Short mmCIF file of C-alpha atoms in Angstrom, two decimals:
data_model
loop_
_atom_site.label_atom_id
_atom_site.label_comp_id
_atom_site.label_asym_id
_atom_site.label_seq_id
_atom_site.Cartn_x
_atom_site.Cartn_y
_atom_site.Cartn_z
CA MET Q 1 -10.12 18.34 9.82
CA ALA Q 2 -11.08 17.38 5.40
CA ALA Q 3 -8.63 14.53 5.82
CA PHE Q 4 -9.91 11.32 6.24
CA ARG Q 5 -8.32 8.11 6.84
CA THR Q 6 -11.27 5.15 6.52
CA ASP Q 7 -12.66 5.17 3.33
CA ARG Q 8 -14.05 1.97 1.48
CA GLY Q 9 -17.44 4.26 -0.49
CA LYS Q 10 -19.71 6.09 0.22
CA HIS Q 11 -21.86 3.60 2.95
CA THR Q 12 -19.25 2.96 4.87
CA LEU Q 13 -17.30 4.16 7.95
CA ARG Q 14 -15.45 7.84 7.73
CA VAL Q 15 -12.67 7.38 10.43
CA PRO Q 16 -11.40 11.02 10.22
CA ALA Q 17 -7.81 11.69 11.67
CA GLU Q 18 -9.09 14.32 13.95
CA PRO Q 19 -8.98 10.92 16.68
CA PHE Q 20 -5.15 9.29 15.96
CA VAL Q 21 -3.94 13.57 16.33
CA GLN Q 22 -5.40 13.37 19.71
CA ASN Q 23 -4.41 9.62 21.03
CA ARG Q 24 -0.97 10.92 20.14
CA LYS Q 25 -0.65 14.17 21.49
CA ARG Q 26 -2.60 12.22 25.27
CA LEU Q 27 0.53 9.58 25.27
CA ALA Q 28 3.23 12.58 24.58
CA GLU Q 29 1.03 14.42 27.91
CA ARG Q 30 1.14 11.05 29.64
CA LEU Q 31 4.73 10.75 29.30
CA ARG Q 32 5.86 13.92 29.74
CA THR Q 33 4.68 13.17 33.71
CA THR Q 34 7.48 11.49 34.06
CA ASN Q 35 10.80 12.19 35.24
CA LYS Q 36 12.14 9.52 33.08
CA VAL Q 37 11.83 11.76 29.97
CA PRO Q 38 14.20 14.14 28.59
CA ALA Q 39 13.12 17.24 26.78
CA GLU Q 40 13.13 16.43 22.94
CA SER Q 41 12.17 13.23 23.46
CA TYR Q 42 10.32 10.52 20.56
CA VAL Q 43 8.16 8.08 20.96
CA LEU Q 44 9.79 5.30 17.98
CA LEU Q 45 7.55 2.99 16.69
CA GLN Q 46 7.79 0.99 13.87
CA GLY Q 47 4.61 -0.54 11.75
CA GLY Q 48 3.35 -3.59 9.92
CA GLU Q 49 5.94 -4.62 7.19
CA SER Q 50 4.25 -6.17 3.69
CA GLU Q 51 4.51 -9.46 3.44
CA THR Q 52 4.08 -12.67 0.66
CA ARG Q 53 1.94 -16.16 -0.39
CA HIS Q 54 5.81 -18.42 0.33
CA CYS Q 55 7.76 -17.38 -3.07
CA SER Q 56 5.17 -15.94 -4.79
CA ASP Q 57 4.32 -12.26 -5.50
CA HIS Q 58 0.81 -12.54 -3.85
CA GLU Q 59 0.77 -9.76 -1.38
CA PRO Q 60 -1.96 -11.36 1.19
CA ILE Q 61 -4.82 -8.50 3.57
CA PHE Q 62 -2.44 -6.15 4.92
CA ARG Q 63 -4.01 -5.59 9.18
CA GLN Q 64 -1.83 -3.33 10.63
CA GLU Q 65 0.48 -3.77 14.08
CA SER Q 66 -2.11 -2.18 16.89
CA TYR Q 67 -0.13 -0.10 18.32
CA PHE Q 68 1.20 1.70 15.48
CA HIS Q 69 -2.67 2.23 13.69
CA TRP Q 70 -3.38 3.25 17.15
CA ALA Q 71 -1.31 6.21 16.88
CA PHE Q 72 -1.23 6.92 13.16
CA GLY Q 73 -3.45 5.66 11.98
CA VAL Q 74 -1.83 4.19 8.45
CA GLU Q 75 -3.28 1.54 5.95
CA ASP Q 76 -0.41 1.05 4.14
CA PRO Q 77 2.99 -1.35 5.09
CA ASP Q 78 7.00 -0.82 6.12
CA PHE Q 79 5.96 2.95 8.00
CA TYR Q 80 8.26 4.04 10.66
CA GLY Q 81 6.24 6.71 12.51
CA ALA Q 82 7.87 9.03 15.77
CA ILE Q 83 5.92 10.94 18.23
CA GLU Q 84 7.29 13.99 19.06
CA VAL Q 85 7.18 14.19 23.02
CA ASP Q 86 7.22 17.98 23.52
CA THR Q 87 4.69 18.97 21.78
CA GLY Q 88 2.89 15.62 20.46
CA ARG Q 89 3.80 16.57 16.83
CA GLY Q 90 3.22 13.74 14.15
CA ILE Q 91 6.26 12.52 11.97
CA LEU Q 92 5.39 9.11 9.29
CA PHE Q 93 8.45 8.39 7.54
CA PRO Q 94 6.53 6.38 4.13
CA PRO Q 95 8.76 3.23 2.49
CA LYS Q 96 10.16 5.39 -1.04
CA LEU Q 97 9.22 3.00 -3.15
CA PRO Q 98 10.96 2.63 -6.76
CA ASP Q 99 9.70 4.68 -9.63
CA ALA Q 100 8.92 1.15 -11.66
CA TYR Q 101 6.38 0.17 -8.87
CA ALA Q 102 3.53 2.33 -10.91
CA VAL Q 103 2.39 -0.05 -12.76
CA TRP Q 104 2.05 -2.44 -9.57
CA MET Q 105 0.83 -0.22 -7.44
CA GLY Q 106 -0.86 2.51 -9.22
CA LYS Q 107 -0.13 6.08 -9.32
CA LEU Q 108 2.64 6.42 -7.09
CA LEU Q 109 2.40 9.19 -3.25
CA GLU Q 110 5.32 11.57 -2.23
CA THR Q 111 5.23 12.50 1.23
CA LYS Q 112 3.12 15.45 1.02
CA ASP Q 113 0.04 13.27 0.38
CA PHE Q 114 0.46 11.11 2.87
CA GLN Q 115 1.48 13.52 5.53
CA LEU Q 116 -1.79 14.53 4.58
CA ARG Q 117 -3.50 11.44 4.29
CA TYR Q 118 -3.22 9.98 7.49
CA GLY Q 119 -3.08 14.29 9.26
CA VAL Q 120 0.19 14.77 10.50
CA ASP Q 121 2.75 17.78 10.50
CA GLU Q 122 5.19 15.82 8.73
CA ALA Q 123 6.43 13.33 6.19
CA TYR Q 124 9.94 12.19 5.52
CA TRP Q 125 11.41 8.91 3.54
CA SER Q 126 11.80 6.04 6.06
CA GLU Q 127 15.35 5.97 4.50
CA ASP Q 128 16.17 10.00 5.64
CA LEU Q 129 15.01 8.19 9.41
CA ALA Q 130 18.51 8.17 11.20
CA LYS Q 131 19.12 11.58 9.42
CA VAL Q 132 15.95 14.14 9.92
CA LEU Q 133 16.51 12.86 13.65
CA LYS Q 134 19.34 13.85 14.19
CA GLU Q 135 19.13 17.16 12.75
CA LYS Q 136 15.40 17.18 15.10
CA LYS Q 137 18.81 16.44 17.82
CA ALA Q 138 16.67 14.12 19.06
CA SER Q 139 18.32 13.20 22.87
CA LEU Q 140 16.51 9.83 23.58
CA LEU Q 141 14.14 7.61 21.77
CA LEU Q 142 11.15 5.88 23.22
CA THR Q 143 10.61 2.62 21.77
CA LEU Q 144 7.78 0.12 22.63
CA ARG Q 145 8.59 -4.01 23.91
CA GLY Q 146 6.21 -5.17 25.77
CA LEU Q 147 5.34 -8.80 26.71
CA ASN Q 148 1.98 -10.32 25.62
CA THR Q 149 1.31 -12.56 28.88
CA ASP Q 150 -0.86 -15.19 27.07
CA ARG Q 151 1.31 -15.89 24.07
CA GLY Q 152 4.83 -15.38 25.43
CA ASN Q 153 5.32 -13.24 22.09
CA TYR Q 154 6.89 -9.61 22.32
CA SER Q 155 6.19 -6.31 20.65
CA ARG Q 156 8.84 -5.59 18.53
CA GLU Q 157 10.90 -2.46 18.25
CA PRO Q 158 12.30 -1.12 15.46
CA ALA Q 159 14.91 -1.63 13.18
CA PHE Q 160 16.55 0.89 11.36
CA ASP Q 161 19.67 1.33 10.24
CA GLY Q 162 21.14 4.60 12.55
CA ILE Q 163 19.51 3.57 15.66
CA SER Q 164 23.41 3.22 16.91
CA GLU Q 165 24.06 6.60 17.38
CA PHE Q 166 21.12 7.23 19.64
CA ILE Q 167 20.18 6.66 23.34
CA VAL Q 168 17.32 3.95 23.50
CA ASP Q 169 14.69 3.51 26.28
CA ASN Q 170 12.79 0.17 25.63
CA ALA Q 171 10.87 -0.06 28.96
CA ILE Q 172 9.18 3.52 29.74
CA LEU Q 173 6.43 3.70 26.90
CA HIS Q 174 4.28 0.16 27.20
CA PRO Q 175 3.04 1.25 30.44
CA GLU Q 176 1.75 3.90 29.00
CA ILE Q 177 0.32 2.92 25.74
CA SER Q 178 -0.87 -0.36 27.24
CA GLU Q 179 -2.69 2.33 29.47
CA CYS Q 180 -4.22 3.52 26.02
CA ILE Q 181 -5.06 0.94 23.44
CA PHE Q 182 -8.80 0.52 24.59
CA ASN Q 183 -9.68 3.01 22.35
CA HIS Q 184 -7.82 1.82 19.39
CA TYR Q 185 -10.17 0.98 16.53
CA CYS Q 186 -10.71 -2.84 14.80
CA GLN Q 187 -11.27 -3.12 10.83
CA PHE Q 188 -12.68 -6.07 10.31
CA ASN Q 189 -12.13 -8.00 6.80
CA GLY Q 190 -14.08 -10.40 6.14
CA GLY Q 191 -14.85 -12.97 3.45
CA ILE Q 192 -14.18 -16.10 2.65
CA ARG Q 193 -10.69 -17.18 4.74
CA LEU Q 194 -8.37 -18.35 1.71
CA LEU Q 195 -8.51 -17.69 -1.96
CA ALA Q 196 -5.96 -17.59 -4.08
CA TYR Q 197 -5.54 -13.79 -4.23
CA THR Q 198 -6.77 -10.39 -3.19
CA CYS Q 199 -9.37 -9.47 -5.57
CA ILE Q 200 -8.64 -7.09 -8.05
CA CYS Q 201 -12.02 -5.64 -8.53
CA GLY Q 202 -10.24 -2.34 -11.19
CA SER Q 203 -13.24 0.09 -12.87
CA GLY Q 204 -11.63 2.33 -15.75
CA ASP Q 205 -8.03 3.34 -14.87
CA ASN Q 206 -8.23 1.20 -12.09
CA GLY Q 207 -7.98 -1.79 -14.38
CA SER Q 208 -4.17 -0.93 -15.77
CA VAL Q 209 -2.44 -1.17 -11.76
CA LEU Q 210 -1.75 -4.88 -12.06
CA HIS Q 211 -2.01 -4.99 -8.60
CA TYR Q 212 -4.76 -2.77 -7.44
CA GLY Q 213 -7.15 -4.34 -4.05
CA HIS Q 214 -2.91 -3.49 -2.03
CA ALA Q 215 -3.07 -1.99 1.51
CA GLY Q 216 -2.98 1.83 -0.47
CA ALA Q 217 -5.98 1.09 -3.15
CA PRO Q 218 -7.85 -1.32 -1.59
CA ASN Q 219 -11.17 -1.33 -4.59
CA ALA Q 220 -12.75 1.92 -2.61
CA LYS Q 221 -13.65 3.51 -6.84
CA LYS Q 222 -17.14 3.54 -7.15
CA VAL Q 223 -17.88 1.83 -9.90
CA MET Q 224 -19.15 4.97 -12.79
CA ASP Q 225 -21.43 4.80 -15.89
CA GLY Q 226 -19.36 3.99 -18.84
CA ASP Q 227 -16.62 2.19 -17.25
CA MET Q 228 -14.86 -0.98 -18.20
CA CYS Q 229 -14.45 -2.96 -15.44
CA LEU Q 230 -11.32 -5.15 -14.52
CA LEU Q 231 -11.85 -8.50 -12.58
CA ASP Q 232 -9.10 -10.38 -11.32
CA MET Q 233 -9.93 -12.99 -9.36
CA GLY Q 234 -10.27 -16.41 -8.45
CA GLY Q 235 -10.69 -19.47 -6.32
CA GLU Q 236 -7.93 -21.43 -6.81
CA SER Q 237 -5.94 -19.22 -9.83
CA ASP Q 238 -5.80 -16.24 -12.32
CA ILE Q 239 -9.16 -15.89 -13.89
CA THR Q 240 -9.13 -12.48 -15.31
CA CYS Q 241 -12.98 -11.79 -16.69
CA SER Q 242 -13.46 -7.52 -18.43
CA ASP Q 243 -16.53 -6.09 -18.63
CA PRO Q 244 -18.76 -3.04 -18.97
CA ALA Q 245 -20.49 -1.88 -16.66
CA ASN Q 246 -23.39 -0.69 -18.58
CA GLY Q 247 -23.19 -3.38 -20.41
CA LYS Q 248 -22.07 -1.24 -23.52
CA PHE Q 249 -18.48 -1.55 -25.68
CA THR Q 250 -17.40 1.79 -26.51
CA GLN Q 251 -15.62 1.52 -30.08
CA LYS Q 252 -12.78 2.29 -28.09
CA GLN Q 253 -13.45 0.10 -25.62
CA ARG Q 254 -14.50 -2.71 -28.34
CA GLY Q 255 -10.98 -2.12 -29.78
CA ASP Q 256 -9.40 -2.77 -26.59
CA TYR Q 257 -11.15 -5.40 -25.41
CA GLU Q 258 -11.12 -7.14 -29.22
CA THR Q 259 -6.83 -6.43 -29.20
CA VAL Q 260 -6.41 -8.63 -25.81
CA TYR Q 261 -8.95 -11.59 -26.88
CA LYS Q 262 -6.41 -11.80 -30.05
CA SER Q 263 -3.98 -12.19 -28.05
CA SER Q 264 -4.71 -14.02 -25.46
CA ARG Q 265 -6.22 -16.83 -29.11
CA ALA Q 266 -2.80 -16.37 -30.95
CA VAL Q 267 -1.05 -17.76 -27.40
CA MET Q 268 -3.94 -20.77 -26.14
CA ALA Q 269 -3.46 -21.96 -30.47
CA ALA Q 270 -0.08 -21.71 -29.72
CA LEU Q 271 0.48 -23.32 -26.00
CA LYS Q 272 1.54 -26.75 -26.61
CA PRO Q 273 4.74 -28.83 -24.21
CA GLY Q 274 7.20 -27.38 -24.73
CA VAL Q 275 7.19 -24.13 -25.71
CA SER Q 276 8.58 -21.08 -23.41
CA TRP Q 277 6.93 -19.26 -21.10
CA VAL Q 278 8.21 -16.09 -23.01
CA ASP Q 279 8.32 -17.39 -26.11
CA MET Q 280 4.14 -17.08 -24.77
CA HIS Q 281 4.21 -13.26 -23.30
CA LEU Q 282 6.39 -12.00 -26.59
CA LEU Q 283 3.09 -13.51 -29.29
CA ALA Q 284 1.18 -12.06 -27.12
CA ASP Q 285 3.00 -8.90 -27.28
CA ARG Q 286 3.72 -8.24 -30.76
CA VAL Q 287 -0.25 -9.30 -31.90
CA HIS Q 288 -1.08 -6.57 -27.93
CA LEU Q 289 1.34 -4.03 -30.85
CA GLY Q 290 -0.39 -4.91 -33.91
CA GLU Q 291 -3.74 -4.95 -33.20
CA LEU Q 292 -2.44 -1.65 -31.48
CA LYS Q 293 -1.33 0.26 -34.80
CA LYS Q 294 -4.20 -0.83 -36.85
CA LEU Q 295 -6.06 1.19 -33.48
CA GLY Q 296 -4.05 3.92 -35.11
CA LEU Q 297 -2.74 3.80 -31.41
CA VAL Q 298 1.02 3.20 -31.63
CA LYS Q 299 3.06 3.78 -34.68
CA GLY Q 300 5.64 2.45 -36.75
CA ASP Q 301 7.19 -1.04 -36.92
CA VAL Q 302 6.00 -4.15 -34.67
CA GLU Q 303 9.37 -5.88 -34.47
CA GLU Q 304 10.95 -2.41 -34.22
CA MET Q 305 8.62 -1.89 -30.92
CA MET Q 306 9.43 -5.12 -29.92
CA LYS Q 307 13.27 -4.14 -29.95
CA VAL Q 308 12.06 -1.01 -27.13
CA ARG Q 309 9.31 -3.15 -25.40
CA SER Q 310 6.95 0.29 -26.33
CA ASP Q 311 4.49 -2.77 -25.32
CA PHE Q 312 5.32 -1.82 -21.64
CA LEU Q 313 4.92 2.19 -22.52
CA LYS Q 314 1.07 3.78 -21.49
CA VAL Q 315 -0.49 4.40 -25.09
#
């Protein structure tokens, strides 16, 4: 199968989608041997959810819920997944993110992209979960509820709008899937235990993605000769530095770098107790636009551009 689930660069382990396809088929075969599961039944699992650190917008490194990972190999948060027991076919339901998220997360994937990426048979937005299951005439939803006897914690069952319209069984699945879980691949996330936030190490176009390094784009691009590298990281605060990978700025890279540098110096010169953070942000925007105009990257009156915040557009 062409699609690969794990890829952190050519030197890292690549795990193809096929093991997860086989996991789903073996689980479905196992369930079909019981006399408790009627035709047109579906296993329904919910993956781990995205979180932020307390009241900040920092997202800790995401680790997928183990059963969901075993069944689908999905590394992204906020997914649902279904397995058609009659056939073993896999269906993913990724979250549909607002278009504005592209500023923070880079290019947003479509359902067909997730289908190819994770080697499933179908993919729909999670907001359409109930609709799709109705169209498939799901006779029974098998959800996972099992006890961790060491801690007394139960695995969390899926929850979604419209689940009350289906017949749900939470007792059959756990003893069946637990016999397969030893095949689950555990992914080790190493490094310093506590940083200010997940390191953002973008090169090339990824330097424009504000939260590059999230689960869907985990610092995976190879740094190429001529790339600008943006290293947004820090032990206790945000310290961002940008440098050309080969040590030499091109003329365009130098212009972009000096634009940001001048806005930074302007803000530092204006900063004092009592000033508004918003005013400092707008000052930086104004300097950006003025410098971009000098470089010929934008045209028009800076103040008019400020009114429509055209500095947020890709130029």
